[in-house]
GROMACS .gro file of C-alpha atoms in nm:
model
  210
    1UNK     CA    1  -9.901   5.453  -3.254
    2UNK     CA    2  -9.636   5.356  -3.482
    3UNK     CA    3  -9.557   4.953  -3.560
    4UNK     CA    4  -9.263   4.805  -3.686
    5UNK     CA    5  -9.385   4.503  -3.907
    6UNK     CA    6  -9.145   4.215  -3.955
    7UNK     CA    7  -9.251   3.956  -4.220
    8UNK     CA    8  -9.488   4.246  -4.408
    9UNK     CA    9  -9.470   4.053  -4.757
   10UNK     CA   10  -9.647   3.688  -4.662
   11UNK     CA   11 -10.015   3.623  -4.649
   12UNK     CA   12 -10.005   3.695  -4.276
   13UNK     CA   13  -9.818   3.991  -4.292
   14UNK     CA   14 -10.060   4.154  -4.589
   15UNK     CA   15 -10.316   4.087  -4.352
   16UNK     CA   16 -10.204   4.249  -4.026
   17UNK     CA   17 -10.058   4.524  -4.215
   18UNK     CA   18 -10.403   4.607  -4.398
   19UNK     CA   19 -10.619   4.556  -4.041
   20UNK     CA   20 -10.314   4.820  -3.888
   21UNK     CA   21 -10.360   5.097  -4.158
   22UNK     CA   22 -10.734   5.043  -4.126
   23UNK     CA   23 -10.721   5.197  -3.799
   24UNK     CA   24 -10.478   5.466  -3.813
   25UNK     CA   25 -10.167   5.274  -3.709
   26UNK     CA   26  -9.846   5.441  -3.882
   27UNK     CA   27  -9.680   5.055  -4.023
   28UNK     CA   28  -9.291   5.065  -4.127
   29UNK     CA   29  -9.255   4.766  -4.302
   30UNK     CA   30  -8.889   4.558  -4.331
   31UNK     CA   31  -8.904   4.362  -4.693
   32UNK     CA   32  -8.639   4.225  -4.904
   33UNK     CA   33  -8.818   4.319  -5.203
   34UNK     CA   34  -8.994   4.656  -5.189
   35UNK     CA   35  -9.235   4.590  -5.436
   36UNK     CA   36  -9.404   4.308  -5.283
   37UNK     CA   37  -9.572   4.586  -5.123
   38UNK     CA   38  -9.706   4.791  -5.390
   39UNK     CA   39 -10.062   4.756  -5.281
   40UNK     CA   40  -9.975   4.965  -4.978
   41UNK     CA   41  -9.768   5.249  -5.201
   42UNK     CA   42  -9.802   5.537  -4.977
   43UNK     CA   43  -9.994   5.417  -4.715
   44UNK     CA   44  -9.692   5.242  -4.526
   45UNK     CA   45  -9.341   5.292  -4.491
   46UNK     CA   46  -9.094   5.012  -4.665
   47UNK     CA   47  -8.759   4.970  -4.538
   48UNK     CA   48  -8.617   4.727  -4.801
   49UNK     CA   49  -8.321   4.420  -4.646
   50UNK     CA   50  -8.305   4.130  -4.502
   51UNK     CA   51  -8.424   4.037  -4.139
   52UNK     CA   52  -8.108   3.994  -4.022
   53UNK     CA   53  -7.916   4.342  -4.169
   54UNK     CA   54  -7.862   4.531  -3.819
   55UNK     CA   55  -7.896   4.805  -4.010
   56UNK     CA   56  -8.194   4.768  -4.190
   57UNK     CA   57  -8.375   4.607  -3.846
   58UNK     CA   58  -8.294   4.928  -3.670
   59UNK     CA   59  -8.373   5.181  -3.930
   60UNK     CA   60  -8.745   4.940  -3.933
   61UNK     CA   61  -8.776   5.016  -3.557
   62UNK     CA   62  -8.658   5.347  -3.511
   63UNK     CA   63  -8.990   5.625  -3.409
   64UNK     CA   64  -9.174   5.275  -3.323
   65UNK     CA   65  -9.373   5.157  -3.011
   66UNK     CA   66  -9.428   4.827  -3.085
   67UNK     CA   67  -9.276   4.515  -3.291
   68UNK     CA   68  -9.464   4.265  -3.466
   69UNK     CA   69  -9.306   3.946  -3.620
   70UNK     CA   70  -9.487   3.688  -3.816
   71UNK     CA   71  -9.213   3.561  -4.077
   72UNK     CA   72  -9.163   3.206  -4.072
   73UNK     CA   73  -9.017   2.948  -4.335
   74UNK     CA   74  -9.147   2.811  -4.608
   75UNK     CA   75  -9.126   2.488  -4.827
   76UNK     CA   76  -8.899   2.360  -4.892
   77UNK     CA   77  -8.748   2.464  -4.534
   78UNK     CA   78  -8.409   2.488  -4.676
   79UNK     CA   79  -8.394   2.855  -4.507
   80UNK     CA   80  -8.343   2.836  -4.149
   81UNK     CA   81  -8.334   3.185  -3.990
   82UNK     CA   82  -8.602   3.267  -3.779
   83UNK     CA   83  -8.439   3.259  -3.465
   84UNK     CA   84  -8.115   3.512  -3.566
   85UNK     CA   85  -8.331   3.716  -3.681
   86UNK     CA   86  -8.542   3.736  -3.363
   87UNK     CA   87  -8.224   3.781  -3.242
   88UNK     CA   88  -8.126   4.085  -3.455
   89UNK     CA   89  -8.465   4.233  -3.313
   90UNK     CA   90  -8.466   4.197  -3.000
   91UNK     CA   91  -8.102   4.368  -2.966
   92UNK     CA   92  -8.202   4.655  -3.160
   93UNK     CA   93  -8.492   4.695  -2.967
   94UNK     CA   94  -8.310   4.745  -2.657
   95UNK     CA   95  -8.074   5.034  -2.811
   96UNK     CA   96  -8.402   5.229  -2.920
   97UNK     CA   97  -8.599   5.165  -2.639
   98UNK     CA   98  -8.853   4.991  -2.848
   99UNK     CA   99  -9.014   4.763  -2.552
  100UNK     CA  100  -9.356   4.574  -2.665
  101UNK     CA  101  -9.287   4.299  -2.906
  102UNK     CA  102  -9.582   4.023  -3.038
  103UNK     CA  103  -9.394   3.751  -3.211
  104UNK     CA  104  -9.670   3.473  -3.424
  105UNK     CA  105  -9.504   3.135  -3.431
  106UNK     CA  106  -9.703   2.861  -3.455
  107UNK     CA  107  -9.926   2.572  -3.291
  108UNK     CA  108  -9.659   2.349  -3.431
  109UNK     CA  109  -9.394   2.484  -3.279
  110UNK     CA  110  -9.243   2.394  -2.923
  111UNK     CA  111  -9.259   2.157  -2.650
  112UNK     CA  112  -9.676   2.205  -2.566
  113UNK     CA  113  -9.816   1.843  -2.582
  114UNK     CA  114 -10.106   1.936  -2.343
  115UNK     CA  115 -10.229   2.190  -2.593
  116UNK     CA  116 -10.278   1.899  -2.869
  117UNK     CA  117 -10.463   1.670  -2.951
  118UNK     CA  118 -10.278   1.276  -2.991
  119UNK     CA  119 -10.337   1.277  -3.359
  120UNK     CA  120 -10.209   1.659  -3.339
  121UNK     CA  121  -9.913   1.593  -3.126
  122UNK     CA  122  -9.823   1.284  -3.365
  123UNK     CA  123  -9.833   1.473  -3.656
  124UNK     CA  124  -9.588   1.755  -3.500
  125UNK     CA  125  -9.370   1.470  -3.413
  126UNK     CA  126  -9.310   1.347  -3.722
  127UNK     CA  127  -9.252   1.709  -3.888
  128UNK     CA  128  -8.996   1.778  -3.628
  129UNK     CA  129  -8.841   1.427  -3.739
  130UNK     CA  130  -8.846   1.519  -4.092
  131UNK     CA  131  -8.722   1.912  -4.039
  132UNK     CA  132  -8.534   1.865  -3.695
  133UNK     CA  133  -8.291   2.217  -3.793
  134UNK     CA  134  -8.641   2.378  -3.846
  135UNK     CA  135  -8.825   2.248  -3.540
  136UNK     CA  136  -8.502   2.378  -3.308
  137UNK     CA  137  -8.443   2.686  -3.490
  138UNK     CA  138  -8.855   2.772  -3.410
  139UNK     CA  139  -8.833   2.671  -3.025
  140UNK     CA  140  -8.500   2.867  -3.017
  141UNK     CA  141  -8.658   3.189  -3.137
  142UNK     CA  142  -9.023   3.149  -2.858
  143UNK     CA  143  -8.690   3.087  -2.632
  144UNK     CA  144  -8.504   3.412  -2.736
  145UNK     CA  145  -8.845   3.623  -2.696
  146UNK     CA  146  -8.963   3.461  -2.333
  147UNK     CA  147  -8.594   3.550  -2.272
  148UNK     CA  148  -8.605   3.930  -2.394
  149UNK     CA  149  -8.682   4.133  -2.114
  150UNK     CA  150  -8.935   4.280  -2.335
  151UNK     CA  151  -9.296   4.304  -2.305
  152UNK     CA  152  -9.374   3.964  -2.524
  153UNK     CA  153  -9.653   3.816  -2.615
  154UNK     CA  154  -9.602   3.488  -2.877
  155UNK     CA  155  -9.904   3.412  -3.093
  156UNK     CA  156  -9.964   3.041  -3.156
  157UNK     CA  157 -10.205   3.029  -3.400
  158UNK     CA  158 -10.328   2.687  -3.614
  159UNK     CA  159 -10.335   2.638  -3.972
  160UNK     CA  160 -10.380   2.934  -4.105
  161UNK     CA  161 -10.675   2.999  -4.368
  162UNK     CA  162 -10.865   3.296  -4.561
  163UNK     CA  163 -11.151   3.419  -4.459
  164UNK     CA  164 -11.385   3.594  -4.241
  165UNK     CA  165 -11.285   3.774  -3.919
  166UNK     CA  166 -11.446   3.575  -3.594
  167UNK     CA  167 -11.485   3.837  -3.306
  168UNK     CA  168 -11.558   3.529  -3.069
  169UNK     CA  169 -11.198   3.356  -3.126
  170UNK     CA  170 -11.116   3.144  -2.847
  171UNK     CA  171 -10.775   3.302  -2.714
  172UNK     CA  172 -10.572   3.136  -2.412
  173UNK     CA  173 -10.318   2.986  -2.267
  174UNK     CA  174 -10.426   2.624  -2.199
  175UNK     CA  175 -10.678   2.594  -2.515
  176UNK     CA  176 -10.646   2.237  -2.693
  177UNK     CA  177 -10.571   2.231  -3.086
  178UNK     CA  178 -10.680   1.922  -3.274
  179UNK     CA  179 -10.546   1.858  -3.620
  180UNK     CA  180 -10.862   2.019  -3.815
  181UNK     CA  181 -10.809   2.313  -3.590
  182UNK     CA  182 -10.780   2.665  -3.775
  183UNK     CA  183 -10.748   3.021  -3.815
  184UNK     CA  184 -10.817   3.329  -4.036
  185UNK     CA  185 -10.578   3.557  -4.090
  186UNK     CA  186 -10.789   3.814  -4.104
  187UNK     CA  187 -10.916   3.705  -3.717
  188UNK     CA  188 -10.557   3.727  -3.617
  189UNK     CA  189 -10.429   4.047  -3.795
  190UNK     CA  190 -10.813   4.216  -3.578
  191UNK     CA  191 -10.702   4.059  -3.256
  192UNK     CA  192 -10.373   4.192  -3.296
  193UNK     CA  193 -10.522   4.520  -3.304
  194UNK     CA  194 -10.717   4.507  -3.003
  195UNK     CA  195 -10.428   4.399  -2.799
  196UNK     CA  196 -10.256   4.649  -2.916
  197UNK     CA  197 -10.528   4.928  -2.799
  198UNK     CA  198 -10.552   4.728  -2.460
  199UNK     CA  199 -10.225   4.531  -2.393
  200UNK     CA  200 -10.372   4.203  -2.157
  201UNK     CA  201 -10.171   3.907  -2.265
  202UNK     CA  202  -9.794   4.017  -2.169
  203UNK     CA  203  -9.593   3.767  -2.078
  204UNK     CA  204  -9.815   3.482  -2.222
  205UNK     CA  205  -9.793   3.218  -2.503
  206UNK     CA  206 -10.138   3.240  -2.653
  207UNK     CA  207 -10.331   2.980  -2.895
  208UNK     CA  208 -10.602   3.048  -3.108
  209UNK     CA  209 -10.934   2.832  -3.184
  210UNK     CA  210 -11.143   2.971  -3.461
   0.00000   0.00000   0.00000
């Protein structure tokens, strides 16, 4: 199996990329800095541009079987782009016949009130208030990915922390997230990898309670 790892450099993306060469997976990695992953040198393949160079998104993908994207912004949210370059993605993956993607977003992210708590749904509230171009720029890419004709699966994970791997996760549909609600990293880069080996959650908008 051969993965093509969008958003390789971040803390999420060190981690999923170390659980997928652990096992054997061949990872080709798009970066806009190549040696951000040094720590990998030979183990992985770096294809170095920006997530939304056609170009470099295609020459990521091409000899893969799967797609895994867990970029996202970061402070101070001045760099709105995760939906275009879902976007970029998705297309290429239709011209190289690249059909399984798994997409991480966020408990924060959409319209899912009945999978917070009050305190959690207030508190998304009033980040979407504060960052309304990020808030519809996140909903618009879990739109673009329900929307891809793809086999999808988007990852909704909590705050995201360090730590130890938890093979007893709570993973569903219709799980509740309260505010102190979180997630390792590591538990989320090992899940990955068994639905990877045994595909059971296509089609489904998964959260995560460590």
């Amino acid at each position: 199996m051969k993965v093509a790892l969008f958003g390789a450099s971040g803390a999420t993306g060190q981690c999923v990329a170390a659980a997928l060469l652990s096992e054997g997976v061949k990872v080709k990695a798009l970066c806009r800095k190549a040696d951000v992953m040094a720590d990998f040198a030979g183990e992985l393949t770096v294809i170095q541009g920006e997530l939304d160079d056609k170009k470099a998104v295609s020459e990521t993908l091409c000899g893969c079987d799967v797609a895994i994207c867990v970029f996202g912004p970061r402070l101070p949210y001045t760099d709105i782009f995760c939906a275009e370059a879902t976007a970029v993605i998705v297309e290429s993956m239709h011209k190289l016949g690249v059909h399984r993607l798994i997409c991480q977003t966020g408990a924060m992210v959409g319209d899912y009130p009945n999978n917070r708590s009050w305190a959690f749904q207030e508190m998304v509230d009033l980040f979407n208030h504060r960052y309304p171009a990020l808030a519809a720029d996140r909903s618009e890419q879990e739109r673009i990915v329900r929307s891809s004709g793809l086999q999808w699966t988007i990852l909704k994970p909590p705050r995201l922390t360090t730590g130890h791997v938890n093979e007893e996760i709570e993973v569903g549909c219709d799980l509740p997230v309260g505010v102190l609600s979180s997630a390792s990293r590591e538990t989320i880069a090992h899940w990955l990898i068994r639905e990877l080996r045994h595909p059971l959650h296509i089609g489904e908008t998964l959260f995560f309670l460590d």
